[in-house]
Short mmCIF file of C-alpha atoms in Angstrom, two decimals:
data_model
loop_
_atom_site.label_atom_id
_atom_site.label_comp_id
_atom_site.label_asym_id
_atom_site.label_seq_id
_atom_site.Cartn_x
_atom_site.Cartn_y
_atom_site.Cartn_z
CA MET A 1378 -3.70 -2.45 -28.13
CA GLY A 1379 -0.71 -1.80 -25.90
CA CYS A 1380 0.10 1.50 -24.31
CA VAL A 1381 3.14 3.34 -25.56
CA ILE A 1382 4.97 5.73 -23.25
CA SER A 1383 7.34 8.25 -24.73
CA LYS A 1384 9.18 11.27 -23.43
CA LYS A 1385 6.60 13.50 -25.10
CA SER A 1386 3.66 11.92 -23.26
CA GLU A 1387 1.51 14.31 -21.26
CA ARG A 1388 2.67 14.19 -17.66
CA THR A 1389 0.54 14.23 -14.52
CA PRO A 1390 0.99 16.89 -11.79
CA ARG A 1391 4.22 16.51 -9.77
CA TYR A 1392 5.43 13.85 -12.19
CA GLU A 1393 8.74 12.28 -11.16
CA GLU A 1394 11.14 10.80 -13.68
CA PRO A 1395 11.38 6.99 -13.83
CA SER A 1396 15.13 7.11 -13.23
CA VAL A 1397 14.59 9.04 -9.98
CA LEU A 1398 11.92 6.63 -8.71
CA ALA A 1399 13.93 3.59 -9.79
CA ALA A 1400 16.83 4.82 -7.66
CA THR A 1401 14.68 4.80 -4.51
CA THR A 1402 12.46 1.75 -5.11
CA PRO A 1403 12.95 -1.91 -6.16
CA PHE A 1404 11.50 -1.11 -9.61
CA THR A 1405 13.51 -0.58 -12.77
CA ALA A 1406 12.97 2.59 -14.79
CA ARG A 1407 11.03 0.66 -17.41
CA GLU A 1408 8.79 -0.86 -14.73
CA VAL A 1409 8.16 2.61 -13.32
CA GLU A 1410 6.99 3.63 -16.78
CA ALA A 1411 4.63 0.65 -16.84
CA LEU A 1412 3.25 1.77 -13.48
CA TYR A 1413 2.74 5.23 -14.95
CA VAL A 1414 0.29 3.77 -17.48
CA LEU A 1415 -1.69 2.18 -14.64
CA PHE A 1416 -1.50 5.36 -12.58
CA LYS A 1417 -2.85 7.51 -15.42
CA LYS A 1418 -5.76 5.12 -15.92
CA LEU A 1419 -6.69 5.18 -12.22
CA SER A 1420 -6.15 8.91 -11.82
CA ASN A 1421 -8.50 9.78 -14.65
CA SER A 1422 -11.26 7.26 -13.90
CA ILE A 1423 -13.54 9.87 -12.28
CA ILE A 1424 -11.72 13.21 -12.19
CA ALA A 1425 -9.41 13.80 -15.14
CA ASP A 1426 -6.67 15.65 -13.27
CA GLY A 1427 -3.87 13.08 -13.14
CA LEU A 1428 -4.22 12.55 -9.37
CA ILE A 1429 -5.85 9.61 -7.59
CA HIS A 1430 -8.68 10.82 -5.38
CA LYS A 1431 -10.22 8.69 -2.65
CA GLU A 1432 -13.30 7.95 -4.81
CA GLU A 1433 -11.04 6.69 -7.60
CA PHE A 1434 -9.10 4.57 -5.12
CA GLN A 1435 -12.37 3.09 -3.82
CA LEU A 1436 -13.47 2.41 -7.39
CA ALA A 1437 -10.22 0.59 -8.17
CA LEU A 1438 -10.49 -1.58 -5.03
CA PHE A 1439 -14.22 -2.28 -4.91
CA ARG A 1440 -15.62 -1.25 -8.31
CA ASN A 1441 -17.77 1.13 -6.31
CA ARG A 1442 -16.78 4.75 -5.74
CA ASN A 1443 -19.12 5.13 -2.75
CA ARG A 1444 -18.17 2.04 -0.77
CA ARG A 1445 -16.31 3.11 2.35
CA ASN A 1446 -14.11 0.87 4.46
CA LEU A 1447 -11.62 1.63 7.21
CA PHE A 1448 -9.02 -0.62 5.60
CA ALA A 1449 -9.25 1.18 2.24
CA ASP A 1450 -9.20 4.56 3.95
CA ARG A 1451 -6.02 3.68 5.82
CA ILE A 1452 -4.27 2.34 2.72
CA PHE A 1453 -5.21 5.55 0.89
CA ASP A 1454 -3.83 7.64 3.75
CA LEU A 1455 -0.49 5.80 3.63
CA PHE A 1456 -0.24 6.13 -0.16
CA ASP A 1457 -1.00 9.86 0.22
CA MET A 1458 2.56 10.66 1.25
CA ARG A 1459 2.19 14.45 1.00
CA ARG A 1460 -0.95 14.41 3.15
CA ASN A 1461 -2.80 16.56 0.60
CA GLY A 1462 -5.84 14.35 0.04
CA VAL A 1463 -4.68 12.78 -3.23
CA ILE A 1464 -2.19 10.13 -4.35
CA GLU A 1465 0.51 11.50 -6.62
CA PHE A 1466 2.61 9.41 -8.97
CA GLY A 1467 5.71 9.36 -6.77
CA GLY A 1468 3.75 8.27 -3.72
CA PHE A 1469 1.97 5.61 -5.77
CA VAL A 1470 5.25 4.05 -6.95
CA ARG A 1471 7.04 4.32 -3.61
CA SER A 1472 4.10 2.78 -1.75
CA LEU A 1473 3.78 -0.10 -4.20
CA GLY A 1474 7.53 -0.62 -3.89
CA ILE A 1475 7.00 -1.80 -0.31
CA PHE A 1476 5.01 -4.75 -1.71
CA HIS A 1477 7.80 -5.72 -4.14
CA PRO A 1478 9.41 -9.12 -3.40
CA ASP A 1479 12.81 -7.40 -3.12
CA ALA A 1480 11.67 -4.64 -0.74
CA PRO A 1481 13.46 -4.58 2.66
CA ILE A 1482 11.78 -6.66 5.34
CA GLU A 1483 11.90 -3.64 7.65
CA ASP A 1484 9.62 -1.72 5.27
CA LYS A 1485 7.19 -4.63 5.08
CA ILE A 1486 7.03 -4.76 8.88
CA ALA A 1487 6.65 -0.99 9.30
CA PHE A 1488 3.82 -0.57 6.79
CA PRO A 1489 1.16 -2.63 8.67
CA PHE A 1490 2.28 -1.01 11.93
CA ARG A 1491 1.39 2.38 10.45
CA LEU A 1492 -1.81 0.84 9.09
CA TYR A 1493 -2.94 -0.28 12.54
CA ASP A 1494 -1.83 2.94 14.24
CA LEU A 1495 -5.15 4.65 13.48
CA ARG A 1496 -4.56 7.68 15.74
CA ASN A 1497 -1.00 8.20 14.46
CA THR A 1498 0.41 8.10 17.99
CA GLY A 1499 3.37 5.85 17.19
CA TYR A 1500 1.74 2.97 19.06
CA ILE A 1501 -0.94 0.35 18.37
CA GLU A 1502 -3.64 0.19 21.01
CA LEU A 1503 -6.02 -2.73 21.53
CA THR A 1504 -9.06 -0.84 20.21
CA GLU A 1505 -7.16 0.11 17.03
CA LEU A 1506 -6.12 -3.48 16.41
CA LYS A 1507 -9.71 -4.68 16.84
CA GLU A 1508 -11.07 -2.01 14.49
CA MET A 1509 -8.61 -2.92 11.74
CA VAL A 1510 -9.06 -6.69 12.11
CA LEU A 1511 -12.84 -6.28 11.86
CA ALA A 1512 -12.41 -4.09 8.76
CA LEU A 1513 -10.14 -6.69 7.15
CA LEU A 1514 -12.57 -9.51 7.92
CA HIS A 1515 -15.37 -7.44 6.44
CA GLU A 1516 -13.52 -7.46 3.11
CA SER A 1517 -12.74 -11.20 3.21
CA ASP A 1518 -14.85 -14.30 2.82
CA LEU A 1519 -14.05 -15.35 6.38
CA VAL A 1520 -16.98 -14.90 8.77
CA LEU A 1521 -16.23 -15.09 12.50
CA ALA A 1522 -18.41 -14.36 15.51
CA GLN A 1523 -17.62 -11.15 17.38
CA ASP A 1524 -16.54 -12.97 20.54
CA ILE A 1525 -14.15 -15.21 18.58
CA VAL A 1526 -12.57 -12.19 16.90
CA GLU A 1527 -12.11 -10.45 20.23
CA THR A 1528 -10.55 -13.57 21.78
CA ILE A 1529 -8.05 -13.89 18.90
CA VAL A 1530 -7.19 -10.19 18.93
CA ASP A 1531 -6.83 -10.08 22.72
CA LYS A 1532 -4.45 -13.05 22.66
CA ALA A 1533 -2.34 -11.56 19.86
CA PHE A 1534 -2.21 -8.19 21.60
CA ARG A 1535 -1.04 -9.70 24.88
CA GLU A 1536 1.64 -11.68 23.08
CA ALA A 1537 2.91 -8.62 21.20
CA ASN A 1538 2.70 -6.18 24.11
CA THR A 1539 5.64 -7.62 26.05
CA LYS A 1540 5.93 -4.48 28.22
CA ASP A 1541 2.32 -4.99 29.28
CA ASP A 1542 1.67 -1.25 29.13
CA GLY A 1543 -1.49 -1.38 27.00
CA ARG A 1544 0.12 -0.37 23.71
CA ILE A 1545 2.42 -1.97 21.15
CA ASN A 1546 5.49 0.03 20.18
CA PRO A 1547 7.43 -0.42 16.90
CA GLU A 1548 10.06 -2.70 18.45
CA GLU A 1549 7.45 -4.94 20.05
CA TRP A 1550 5.63 -5.10 16.71
CA LYS A 1551 8.82 -6.03 14.86
CA ASP A 1552 9.62 -8.83 17.34
CA PHE A 1553 6.03 -10.09 17.11
CA VAL A 1554 6.07 -10.19 13.31
CA LEU A 1555 9.45 -11.91 13.15
CA LYS A 1556 8.00 -14.64 15.37
CA ASN A 1557 4.84 -14.77 13.23
CA PRO A 1558 5.97 -14.06 9.63
CA SER A 1559 2.58 -15.03 8.21
CA LEU A 1560 1.37 -11.61 9.44
CA ILE A 1561 3.16 -9.92 6.56
CA ARG A 1562 2.56 -12.57 3.92
CA ASN A 1563 0.25 -10.19 2.05
CA MET A 1564 2.94 -7.52 2.05
CA THR A 1565 4.60 -9.25 -0.91
CA LEU A 1566 2.96 -9.21 -4.35
CA PRO A 1567 4.95 -11.57 -6.63
CA TYR A 1568 3.69 -9.97 -9.87
CA LEU A 1569 5.53 -6.76 -8.98
CA LYS A 1570 8.78 -8.63 -9.59
CA ASP A 1571 8.54 -7.99 -13.33
CA LEU A 1572 5.73 -5.64 -14.26
CA THR A 1573 6.43 -5.70 -17.97
CA MET A 1574 5.81 -9.46 -17.92
CA ALA A 1575 2.84 -9.26 -15.53
CA PHE A 1576 1.06 -6.71 -17.70
CA PRO A 1577 1.86 -7.66 -21.32
CA SER A 1578 -0.44 -4.91 -22.63
CA PHE A 1579 2.21 -2.39 -21.57
CA ILE A 1580 4.51 -1.75 -24.50
CA VAL A 1581 7.23 0.48 -23.17
CA SER A 1582 8.97 2.77 -25.65
CA SER A 1583 11.57 4.40 -23.47
CA GLU A 1584 14.86 6.24 -23.43
CA TYR A 1585 15.70 4.29 -20.28
CA GLU A 1586 17.64 1.09 -20.69
CA ASP A 1587 18.02 -1.15 -17.68
CA PRO A 1588 21.61 -2.22 -16.96
CA GLU A 1589 20.73 -5.91 -16.99
CA VAL A 1590 18.99 -5.73 -20.39
#
């Protein structure tokens, strides 16, 4: 059966109206409502409080609430926009909006920079880049020897760090990505283009009507 959303539906803590989120993201109000169905499912998978905890996030990514990974931890931290240890609905929608095909390229470039900036210093250092690359490889099917990984990372770091000061700043990162656009290929999820078509089980009963409909 599909999921029906109405104005009378029980709302999660700090719920933000679809029209508000649609005004600040690439999603339409009806798509925001579809995301709300997904959010409620994730946020009640372990703790029924309408907030996504790290264990629930791990469960959604790995089907295992106890599996820890630096990559997943960093993604969770970036989705946790209020820095209060949970993902709220507004942060969930705004973060997913960065992966929308119509999201600004600047946002898609900035997100992985923040991902790699493990110490939150405003720079990416060589050790941080290596840690994240190893974490990403751990979650993929690609197996590379440690020395090969270090050679690849060292080369990329030298190319990006044009000031040769041992750290990559946001401008250097932007220039590096623009020269190597494949680095942000995974920052675009095509199915976010039309959520109501991607997830046909969502039947949206809404007071919001999109202008183009």
